[in-house]
Each structure stands twice: as structure tokens, then as C-alpha cells.
PDB file of N, CA and C in Angstrom:
ATOM      1  N   MET G   1      -1.363 -30.712 -42.507  1.00 76.00           N
ATOM      2  CA  MET G   1      -0.196 -30.704 -41.790  1.00 76.00           C
ATOM      3  C   MET G   1       0.556 -29.493 -41.569  1.00 76.00           C
ATOM      4  N   GLU G   2       0.689 -28.836 -42.658  1.00 86.00           N
ATOM      5  CA  GLU G   2       1.420 -27.353 -42.404  1.00 86.00           C
ATOM      6  C   GLU G   2       0.456 -26.326 -41.668  1.00 86.00           C
ATOM      7  N   VAL G   3      -0.752 -26.508 -41.597  1.00 87.00           N
ATOM      8  CA  VAL G   3      -1.686 -25.738 -40.921  1.00 87.00           C
ATOM      9  C   VAL G   3      -1.468 -25.979 -39.385  1.00 87.00           C
ATOM     10  N   LEU G   4      -1.214 -27.388 -39.109  1.00 87.00           N
ATOM     11  CA  LEU G   4      -1.083 -27.481 -37.541  1.00 87.00           C
ATOM     12  C   LEU G   4       0.218 -27.248 -37.027  1.00 87.00           C
ATOM     13  N   LEU G   5       1.084 -27.182 -37.908  1.00 88.00           N
ATOM     14  CA  LEU G   5       2.744 -26.764 -37.573  1.00 88.00           C
ATOM     15  C   LEU G   5       2.672 -25.347 -37.287  1.00 88.00           C
ATOM     16  N   ALA G   6       2.106 -24.645 -38.363  1.00 90.00           N
ATOM     17  CA  ALA G   6       1.849 -23.215 -38.076  1.00 90.00           C
ATOM     18  C   ALA G   6       1.202 -22.838 -36.799  1.00 90.00           C
ATOM     19  N   LEU G   7      -0.026 -23.670 -36.750  1.00 89.00           N
ATOM     20  CA  LEU G   7      -0.621 -23.203 -35.367  1.00 89.00           C
ATOM     21  C   LEU G   7       0.051 -23.662 -34.170  1.00 89.00           C
ATOM     22  N   ALA G   8       0.936 -24.641 -34.058  1.00 91.00           N
ATOM     23  CA  ALA G   8       1.847 -25.093 -32.960  1.00 91.00           C
ATOM     24  C   ALA G   8       2.829 -23.961 -32.790  1.00 91.00           C
ATOM     25  N   ILE G   9       3.375 -23.362 -33.943  1.00 92.00           N
ATOM     26  CA  ILE G   9       4.435 -22.303 -33.485  1.00 92.00           C
ATOM     27  C   ILE G   9       3.784 -20.952 -33.298  1.00 92.00           C
ATOM     28  N   PHE G  10       2.624 -20.867 -33.775  1.00 90.00           N
ATOM     29  CA  PHE G  10       1.854 -19.457 -33.157  1.00 90.00           C
ATOM     30  C   PHE G  10       1.630 -19.744 -31.738  1.00 90.00           C
ATOM     31  N   VAL G  11       0.954 -20.870 -31.214  1.00 90.00           N
ATOM     32  CA  VAL G  11       0.759 -20.961 -29.830  1.00 90.00           C
ATOM     33  C   VAL G  11       1.989 -20.864 -28.852  1.00 90.00           C
ATOM     34  N   ALA G  12       3.184 -21.430 -29.492  1.00 91.00           N
ATOM     35  CA  ALA G  12       4.425 -21.520 -28.547  1.00 91.00           C
ATOM     36  C   ALA G  12       4.933 -20.042 -28.571  1.00 91.00           C
ATOM     37  N   LEU G  13       4.669 -19.268 -29.596  1.00 89.00           N
ATOM     38  CA  LEU G  13       5.224 -17.804 -29.662  1.00 89.00           C
ATOM     39  C   LEU G  13       4.316 -16.921 -28.541  1.00 89.00           C
ATOM     40  N   VAL G  14       3.077 -17.342 -28.771  1.00 89.00           N
ATOM     41  CA  VAL G  14       2.294 -16.394 -27.910  1.00 89.00           C
ATOM     42  C   VAL G  14       2.475 -16.883 -26.458  1.00 89.00           C
ATOM     43  N   VAL G  15       2.863 -17.892 -26.144  1.00 86.00           N
ATOM     44  CA  VAL G  15       3.104 -18.523 -24.803  1.00 86.00           C
ATOM     45  C   VAL G  15       4.454 -17.843 -24.240  1.00 86.00           C
ATOM     46  N   PHE G  16       5.292 -17.948 -25.127  1.00 84.00           N
ATOM     47  CA  PHE G  16       6.693 -17.157 -24.791  1.00 84.00           C
ATOM     48  C   PHE G  16       6.725 -15.760 -24.647  1.00 84.00           C
ATOM     49  N   VAL G  17       5.894 -15.033 -25.632  1.00 84.00           N
ATOM     50  CA  VAL G  17       5.857 -13.584 -25.419  1.00 84.00           C
ATOM     51  C   VAL G  17       5.050 -13.296 -24.178  1.00 84.00           C
ATOM     52  N   SER G  18       3.984 -13.877 -23.900  1.00 82.00           N
ATOM     53  CA  SER G  18       3.114 -13.466 -22.896  1.00 82.00           C
ATOM     54  C   SER G  18       3.624 -13.828 -21.495  1.00 82.00           C
ATOM     55  N   GLY G  19       4.717 -14.652 -21.316  1.00 75.00           N
ATOM     56  CA  GLY G  19       5.183 -15.268 -20.247  1.00 75.00           C
ATOM     57  C   GLY G  19       5.508 -14.107 -19.111  1.00 75.00           C
ATOM     58  N   PRO G  20       6.375 -13.166 -19.547  1.00 71.00           N
ATOM     59  CA  PRO G  20       6.661 -12.182 -18.464  1.00 71.00           C
ATOM     60  C   PRO G  20       5.376 -11.394 -18.018  1.00 71.00           C
ATOM     61  N   LEU G  21       4.293 -11.362 -18.963  1.00 72.00           N
ATOM     62  CA  LEU G  21       3.072 -10.614 -18.616  1.00 72.00           C
ATOM     63  C   LEU G  21       2.263 -11.299 -17.692  1.00 72.00           C
ATOM     64  N   ARG G  22       2.422 -12.673 -17.516  1.00 71.00           N
ATOM     65  CA  ARG G  22       1.438 -13.411 -16.760  1.00 71.00           C
ATOM     66  C   ARG G  22       2.117 -13.819 -15.294  1.00 71.00           C
ATOM     67  N   HIS G  23       3.451 -13.499 -15.451  1.00 69.00           N
ATOM     68  CA  HIS G  23       4.092 -13.835 -13.974  1.00 69.00           C
ATOM     69  C   HIS G  23       4.704 -12.544 -13.634  1.00 69.00           C
ATOM     70  N   ARG G  24       4.328 -12.111 -12.348  1.00 65.00           N
ATOM     71  CA  ARG G  24       4.852 -10.795 -11.771  1.00 65.00           C
ATOM     72  C   ARG G  24       6.067 -11.123 -11.002  1.00 65.00           C
ATOM     73  N   PRO G  25       7.056 -10.228 -11.086  1.00 67.00           N
ATOM     74  CA  PRO G  25       8.389 -10.484 -10.389  1.00 67.00           C
ATOM     75  C   PRO G  25       7.995 -10.544  -8.813  1.00 67.00           C
ATOM     76  N   ARG G  26       8.834 -11.357  -8.170  1.00 70.00           N
ATOM     77  CA  ARG G  26       8.527 -11.439  -6.615  1.00 70.00           C
ATOM     78  C   ARG G  26       8.663  -9.924  -5.970  1.00 70.00           C
ATOM     79  N   GLU G  27       9.692  -9.271  -6.436  1.00 65.00           N
ATOM     80  CA  GLU G  27       9.836  -7.985  -5.861  1.00 65.00           C
ATOM     81  C   GLU G  27       8.715  -7.101  -5.863  1.00 65.00           C
ATOM     82  N   VAL G  28       7.756  -7.020  -7.063  1.00 65.00           N
ATOM     83  CA  VAL G  28       6.649  -6.293  -7.239  1.00 65.00           C
ATOM     84  C   VAL G  28       5.508  -6.891  -6.271  1.00 65.00           C
ATOM     85  N   GLU G  29       5.503  -8.279  -6.182  1.00 68.00           N
ATOM     86  CA  GLU G  29       4.541  -8.780  -5.268  1.00 68.00           C
ATOM     87  C   GLU G  29       4.785  -8.395  -3.846  1.00 68.00           C
ATOM     88  N   GLU G  30       6.009  -8.446  -3.404  1.00 69.00           N
ATOM     89  CA  GLU G  30       6.370  -7.986  -2.061  1.00 69.00           C
ATOM     90  C   GLU G  30       6.216  -6.385  -1.851  1.00 69.00           C
ATOM     91  N   MET G  31       6.449  -5.796  -2.814  1.00 70.00           N
ATOM     92  CA  MET G  31       6.008  -4.324  -2.619  1.00 70.00           C
ATOM     93  C   MET G  31       4.535  -4.014  -2.655  1.00 70.00           C
ATOM     94  N   ASP G  32       3.740  -4.900  -3.286  1.00 78.00           N
ATOM     95  CA  ASP G  32       2.400  -4.681  -3.190  1.00 78.00           C
ATOM     96  C   ASP G  32       2.011  -5.072  -1.799  1.00 78.00           C
ATOM     97  N   ALA G  33       2.488  -6.206  -1.306  1.00 80.00           N
ATOM     98  CA  ALA G  33       2.033  -6.626  -0.002  1.00 80.00           C
ATOM     99  C   ALA G  33       2.461  -5.360   1.003  1.00 80.00           C
ATOM    100  N   GLY G  34       3.635  -4.891   0.885  1.00 81.00           N
ATOM    101  CA  GLY G  34       4.025  -4.039   1.789  1.00 81.00           C
ATOM    102  C   GLY G  34       3.193  -2.719   1.803  1.00 81.00           C
ATOM    103  N   LEU G  35       2.750  -2.411   0.394  1.00 87.00           N
ATOM    104  CA  LEU G  35       2.038  -1.029   0.312  1.00 87.00           C
ATOM    105  C   LEU G  35       0.617  -1.469   0.856  1.00 87.00           C
ATOM    106  N   ALA G  36       0.092  -2.431   0.729  1.00 88.00           N
ATOM    107  CA  ALA G  36      -1.069  -2.844   1.178  1.00 88.00           C
ATOM    108  C   ALA G  36      -0.916  -2.772   2.817  1.00 88.00           C
ATOM    109  N   ASP G  37      -0.060  -3.259   3.251  1.00 90.00           N
ATOM    110  CA  ASP G  37       0.124  -3.228   4.817  1.00 90.00           C
ATOM    111  C   ASP G  37       0.160  -1.826   5.251  1.00 90.00           C
ATOM    112  N   LEU G  38       0.959  -0.952   4.667  1.00 91.00           N
ATOM    113  CA  LEU G  38       0.983   0.555   5.058  1.00 91.00           C
ATOM    114  C   LEU G  38      -0.348   1.115   4.831  1.00 91.00           C
ATOM    115  N   GLU G  39      -1.016   0.844   3.840  1.00 91.00           N
ATOM    116  CA  GLU G  39      -2.390   1.605   3.563  1.00 91.00           C
ATOM    117  C   GLU G  39      -3.275   1.184   4.670  1.00 91.00           C
ATOM    118  N   ALA G  40      -3.303  -0.021   5.144  1.00 92.00           N
ATOM    119  CA  ALA G  40      -4.080  -0.670   6.183  1.00 92.00           C
ATOM    120  C   ALA G  40      -3.758   0.200   7.573  1.00 92.00           C
ATOM    121  N   ARG G  41      -2.326   0.338   7.649  1.00 94.00           N
ATOM    122  CA  ARG G  41      -1.979   0.945   9.118  1.00 94.00           C
ATOM    123  C   ARG G  41      -2.405   2.438   8.909  1.00 94.00           C
ATOM    124  N   LYS G  42      -2.348   3.077   7.803  1.00 94.00           N
ATOM    125  CA  LYS G  42      -2.720   4.315   7.549  1.00 94.00           C
ATOM    126  C   LYS G  42      -4.374   4.553   7.985  1.00 94.00           C
ATOM    127  N   GLN G  43      -4.993   3.686   7.455  1.00 95.00           N
ATOM    128  CA  GLN G  43      -6.540   3.897   7.813  1.00 95.00           C
ATOM    129  C   GLN G  43      -6.906   3.468   9.293  1.00 95.00           C
ATOM    130  N   ALA G  44      -6.069   2.478   9.774  1.00 96.00           N
ATOM    131  CA  ALA G  44      -6.265   2.269  11.143  1.00 96.00           C
ATOM    132  C   ALA G  44      -5.953   3.494  12.093  1.00 96.00           C
ATOM    133  N   LYS G  45      -4.859   4.218  11.817  1.00 96.00           N
ATOM    134  CA  LYS G  45      -4.300   5.343  12.479  1.00 96.00           C
ATOM    135  C   LYS G  45      -5.511   6.387  12.330  1.00 96.00           C
ATOM    136  N   TYR G  46      -5.910   6.667  11.091  1.00 96.00           N
ATOM    137  CA  TYR G  46      -6.991   7.525  10.950  1.00 96.00           C
ATOM    138  C   TYR G  46      -8.347   7.294  11.706  1.00 96.00           C
ATOM    139  N   ALA G  47      -8.721   6.165  11.962  1.00 96.00           N
ATOM    140  CA  ALA G  47      -9.738   5.691  12.737  1.00 96.00           C
ATOM    141  C   ALA G  47      -9.313   5.978  14.163  1.00 96.00           C
ATOM    142  N   GLU G  48      -8.179   5.580  14.658  1.00 96.00           N
ATOM    143  CA  GLU G  48      -7.864   6.170  16.093  1.00 96.00           C
ATOM    144  C   GLU G  48      -7.975   7.537  16.458  1.00 96.00           C
ATOM    145  N   ILE G  49      -7.485   8.421  15.342  1.00 96.00           N
ATOM    146  CA  ILE G  49      -7.547   9.773  15.571  1.00 96.00           C
ATOM    147  C   ILE G  49      -9.229  10.140  15.638  1.00 96.00           C
ATOM    148  N   ARG G  50      -9.919   9.652  14.766  1.00 96.00           N
ATOM    149  CA  ARG G  50     -11.336   9.973  14.886  1.00 96.00           C
ATOM    150  C   ARG G  50     -12.115   9.577  15.906  1.00 96.00           C
ATOM    151  N   ASP G  51     -11.706   8.363  16.559  1.00 96.00           N
ATOM    152  CA  ASP G  51     -12.053   7.825  17.919  1.00 96.00           C
ATOM    153  C   ASP G  51     -11.635   8.761  18.916  1.00 96.00           C
ATOM    154  N   ALA G  52     -10.443   9.271  19.005  1.00 96.00           N
ATOM    155  CA  ALA G  52     -10.009  10.193  19.896  1.00 96.00           C
ATOM    156  C   ALA G  52     -10.752  11.579  19.895  1.00 96.00           C
ATOM    157  N   ARG G  53     -11.108  12.026  18.896  1.00 96.00           N
ATOM    158  CA  ARG G  53     -11.741  13.332  18.685  1.00 96.00           C
ATOM    159  C   ARG G  53     -13.278  12.984  19.229  1.00 96.00           C
ATOM    160  N   LEU G  54     -13.986  11.864  18.916  1.00 96.00           N
ATOM    161  CA  LEU G  54     -15.158  11.591  19.382  1.00 96.00           C
ATOM    162  C   LEU G  54     -15.261  11.427  20.853  1.00 96.00           C
ATOM    163  N   ASP G  55     -14.263  10.688  21.288  1.00 95.00           N
ATOM    164  CA  ASP G  55     -14.094  10.548  22.869  1.00 95.00           C
ATOM    165  C   ASP G  55     -14.155  12.061  23.510  1.00 95.00           C
ATOM    166  N   HIS G  56     -13.138  12.868  22.873  1.00 95.00           N
ATOM    167  CA  HIS G  56     -13.176  14.174  23.533  1.00 95.00           C
ATOM    168  C   HIS G  56     -14.294  15.057  23.481  1.00 95.00           C
ATOM    169  N   ALA G  57     -14.931  14.936  22.234  1.00 96.00           N
ATOM    170  CA  ALA G  57     -16.258  15.613  22.331  1.00 96.00           C
ATOM    171  C   ALA G  57     -17.326  15.242  23.135  1.00 96.00           C
ATOM    172  N   ALA G  58     -17.172  13.884  23.446  1.00 96.00           N
ATOM    173  CA  ALA G  58     -18.212  13.222  24.518  1.00 96.00           C
ATOM    174  C   ALA G  58     -18.041  13.455  25.824  1.00 96.00           C
ATOM    175  N   GLY G  59     -16.593  13.959  26.090  1.00 94.00           N
ATOM    176  CA  GLY G  59     -16.085  14.144  27.426  1.00 94.00           C
ATOM    177  C   GLY G  59     -15.452  13.130  28.073  1.00 94.00           C
ATOM    178  N   LYS G  60     -15.179  12.080  27.308  1.00 94.00           N
ATOM    179  CA  LYS G  60     -14.296  10.919  27.847  1.00 94.00           C
ATOM    180  C   LYS G  60     -13.013  11.152  27.995  1.00 94.00           C
ATOM    181  N   LEU G  61     -12.445  12.169  27.233  1.00 92.00           N
ATOM    182  CA  LEU G  61     -11.092  12.634  27.451  1.00 92.00           C
ATOM    183  C   LEU G  61     -11.004  13.966  27.753  1.00 92.00           C
ATOM    184  N   SER G  62     -10.126  14.346  28.776  1.00 95.00           N
ATOM    185  CA  SER G  62      -9.845  15.719  29.227  1.00 95.00           C
ATOM    186  C   SER G  62      -9.072  16.438  28.030  1.00 95.00           C
ATOM    187  N   ASP G  63      -9.116  17.927  27.978  1.00 95.00           N
ATOM    188  CA  ASP G  63      -8.377  18.479  26.988  1.00 95.00           C
ATOM    189  C   ASP G  63      -7.063  18.087  26.964  1.00 95.00           C
ATOM    190  N   GLU G  64      -6.184  18.037  28.168  1.00 96.00           N
ATOM    191  CA  GLU G  64      -4.935  17.621  28.099  1.00 96.00           C
ATOM    192  C   GLU G  64      -4.607  16.369  27.629  1.00 96.00           C
ATOM    193  N   ASP G  65      -5.477  15.199  27.961  1.00 95.00           N
ATOM    194  CA  ASP G  65      -5.183  13.977  27.568  1.00 95.00           C
ATOM    195  C   ASP G  65      -5.542  13.927  25.976  1.00 95.00           C
ATOM    196  N   PHE G  66      -6.429  14.529  25.543  1.00 96.00           N
ATOM    197  CA  PHE G  66      -6.793  14.719  24.142  1.00 96.00           C
ATOM    198  C   PHE G  66      -5.719  15.334  23.523  1.00 96.00           C
ATOM    199  N   GLU G  67      -5.106  16.312  23.697  1.00 96.00           N
ATOM    200  CA  GLU G  67      -3.923  17.001  23.068  1.00 96.00           C
ATOM    201  C   GLU G  67      -2.852  16.206  22.748  1.00 96.00           C
ATOM    202  N   ARG G  68      -2.549  15.399  24.087  1.00 97.00           N
ATOM    203  CA  ARG G  68      -1.413  14.494  24.062  1.00 97.00           C
ATOM    204  C   ARG G  68      -1.483  13.440  23.232  1.00 97.00           C
ATOM    205  N   GLN G  69      -2.752  12.732  23.179  1.00 96.00           N
ATOM    206  CA  GLN G  69      -3.045  11.610  22.448  1.00 96.00           C
ATOM    207  C   GLN G  69      -3.196  12.002  21.068  1.00 96.00           C
ATOM    208  N   ASP G  70      -3.678  13.064  20.541  1.00 96.00           N
ATOM    209  CA  ASP G  70      -3.916  13.481  19.364  1.00 96.00           C
ATOM    210  C   ASP G  70      -2.340  13.793  18.616  1.00 96.00           C
ATOM    211  N   ALA G  71      -1.661  14.616  19.416  1.00 97.00           N
ATOM    212  CA  ALA G  71      -0.179  14.912  18.759  1.00 97.00           C
ATOM    213  C   ALA G  71       0.368  13.342  18.639  1.00 97.00           C
ATOM    214  N   GLU G  72       0.364  12.512  19.494  1.00 97.00           N
ATOM    215  CA  GLU G  72       1.009  11.086  19.350  1.00 97.00           C
ATOM    216  C   GLU G  72       0.419  10.295  18.212  1.00 97.00           C
ATOM    217  N   LEU G  73      -0.817  10.427  18.023  1.00 96.00           N
ATOM    218  CA  LEU G  73      -1.425   9.777  17.004  1.00 96.00           C
ATOM    219  C   LEU G  73      -1.214  10.271  15.443  1.00 96.00           C
ATOM    220  N   ARG G  74      -1.039  11.810  15.391  1.00 96.00           N
ATOM    221  CA  ARG G  74      -0.878  12.332  14.238  1.00 96.00           C
ATOM    222  C   ARG G  74       0.733  12.219  14.018  1.00 96.00           C
ATOM    223  N   GLY G  75       1.463  12.054  14.939  1.00 96.00           N
ATOM    224  CA  GLY G  75       2.907  11.875  14.613  1.00 96.00           C
ATOM    225  C   GLY G  75       3.066  10.549  14.093  1.00 96.00           C
ATOM    226  N   GLU G  76       2.313   9.518  14.459  1.00 96.00           N
ATOM    227  CA  GLU G  76       2.535   8.147  13.990  1.00 96.00           C
ATOM    228  C   GLU G  76       1.838   8.076  12.631  1.00 96.00           C
ATOM    229  N   ALA G  77       0.977   8.909  12.315  1.00 96.00           N
ATOM    230  CA  ALA G  77       0.206   8.908  11.143  1.00 96.00           C
ATOM    231  C   ALA G  77       1.152   9.504  10.059  1.00 96.00           C
ATOM    232  N   VAL G  78       1.962  10.622  10.512  1.00 96.00           N
ATOM    233  CA  VAL G  78       2.971  11.124   9.605  1.00 96.00           C
ATOM    234  C   VAL G  78       3.998  10.187   9.332  1.00 96.00           C
ATOM    235  N   ALA G  79       4.419   9.354  10.172  1.00 96.00           N
ATOM    236  CA  ALA G  79       5.507   8.481  10.076  1.00 96.00           C
ATOM    237  C   ALA G  79       4.982   7.414   8.866  1.00 96.00           C
ATOM    238  N   ILE G  80       3.773   7.078   9.046  1.00 95.00           N
ATOM    239  CA  ILE G  80       3.041   6.123   8.136  1.00 95.00           C
ATOM    240  C   ILE G  80       3.161   6.741   6.741  1.00 95.00           C
ATOM    241  N   LEU G  81       2.642   8.058   6.835  1.00 94.00           N
ATOM    242  CA  LEU G  81       2.609   8.734   5.392  1.00 94.00           C
ATOM    243  C   LEU G  81       4.026   8.935   4.690  1.00 94.00           C
ATOM    244  N   LYS G  82       4.938   8.932   5.460  1.00 94.00           N
ATOM    245  CA  LYS G  82       6.452   9.071   4.957  1.00 94.00           C
ATOM    246  C   LYS G  82       6.839   7.873   4.387  1.00 94.00           C
ATOM    247  N   GLN G  83       6.508   6.845   5.125  1.00 92.00           N
ATOM    248  CA  GLN G  83       6.754   5.429   4.626  1.00 92.00           C
ATOM    249  C   GLN G  83       5.979   5.131   3.381  1.00 92.00           C
ATOM    250  N   LEU G  84       4.843   5.523   3.164  1.00 88.00           N
ATOM    251  CA  LEU G  84       3.952   5.471   2.065  1.00 88.00           C
ATOM    252  C   LEU G  84       4.638   6.211   0.744  1.00 88.00           C
ATOM    253  N   ASP G  85       5.056   7.409   1.048  1.00 88.00           N
ATOM    254  CA  ASP G  85       5.754   8.347   0.211  1.00 88.00           C
ATOM    255  C   ASP G  85       6.852   7.736  -0.492  1.00 88.00           C
ATOM    256  N   GLY G  86       7.597   6.954   0.498  1.00 84.00           N
ATOM    257  CA  GLY G  86       8.920   6.399  -0.030  1.00 84.00           C
ATOM    258  C   GLY G  86       8.558   5.112  -0.844  1.00 84.00           C
ATOM    259  N   VAL G  87       7.654   4.412  -0.574  1.00 73.00           N
ATOM    260  CA  VAL G  87       7.246   3.151  -1.242  1.00 73.00           C
ATOM    261  C   VAL G  87       6.603   3.668  -2.752  1.00 73.00           C
ATOM    262  N   ASP G  88       6.013   4.737  -2.800  1.00 61.00           N
ATOM    263  CA  ASP G  88       5.181   5.314  -3.962  1.00 61.00           C
ATOM    264  C   ASP G  88       6.189   5.795  -4.940  1.00 61.00           C
ATOM    265  N   LYS G  89       7.403   6.316  -4.578  1.00 62.00           N
ATOM    266  CA  LYS G  89       8.332   6.982  -5.316  1.00 62.00           C
ATOM    267  C   LYS G  89       9.286   6.164  -5.917  1.00 62.00           C
ATOM    268  N   PRO G  90       9.431   5.987  -7.142  1.00 54.00           N
ATOM    269  CA  PRO G  90      10.667   5.096  -7.663  1.00 54.00           C
ATOM    270  C   PRO G  90      11.903   5.657  -7.357  1.00 54.00           C
ATOM    271  N   ALA G  91      12.883   4.872  -7.356  1.00 52.00           N
ATOM    272  CA  ALA G  91      14.267   5.221  -6.946  1.00 52.00           C
ATOM    273  C   ALA G  91      14.722   6.329  -8.073  1.00 52.00           C
ATOM    274  N   GLU G  92      15.110   7.664  -7.678  1.00 50.00           N
ATOM    275  CA  GLU G  92      15.463   8.545  -8.572  1.00 50.00           C
ATOM    276  C   GLU G  92      16.851   8.253  -9.054  1.00 50.00           C
ATOM    277  N   SER G  93      17.209   8.313 -10.394  1.00 46.00           N
ATOM    278  CA  SER G  93      18.615   8.113 -10.542  1.00 46.00           C
ATOM    279  C   SER G  93      19.288   9.520 -11.098  1.00 46.00           C
ATOM    280  N   GLY G  94      20.538   9.476 -10.788  1.00 46.00           N
ATOM    281  CA  GLY G  94      21.135  11.004 -10.994  1.00 46.00           C
ATOM    282  C   GLY G  94      21.542  10.941 -12.410  1.00 46.00           C
ATOM    283  N   GLY G  95      21.848  12.064 -13.012  1.00 38.00           N
ATOM    284  CA  GLY G  95      22.440  12.072 -14.287  1.00 38.00           C
ATOM    285  C   GLY G  95      21.924  12.619 -15.227  1.00 38.00           C
TER     286      GLY G  95
END
């Protein structure tokens, strides 16, 4: 009987202590989803830049069109990277 009581207390303690480890806060899940979205957008933008380079090399884009499109795509990629940098860095506290 004492063994069963001790086992029940042990199981209850394990469940209580491991609770926070088993359930992630909603903010962390939302941040992970946002990070995954930004990573997907970054990869898609890199693919667009590669496609533009290939189109230029194949003669499908003139030099002027390529330069304009490349600058636009790279600017968008930089904006995404800045967003990623903001997500990756934890809020710095002063003091």
C-alpha cells in the first residue's frame, strides 16, 4: 500500500514538474510560425534573384531590365533579412 502511494506521488510530481516542458507558450509558437514564414519568403526571394540572373544570361532580359529587377529583388531580400534579424535577436534590456 505504501509503495502505491509513493508511486502515485512520484507520478504526480513528474507530471507537475514536466508540465512547462511539454507545453510551449503561445508566444513561442507564434514566433516560430513567423520565423518559418520569413525563412520561406527569404528562400523564395533568393530563387527569384537566381531566376533573374539566369534569364539575363539566357538573353531574356536586357541589361537595363536586369539591373532594375535585380536591384528591386535585392532590396526586398534585404528587407526580409532585416526582419529576420529582428526576430532572431532577443529584446535587449538596458542597465
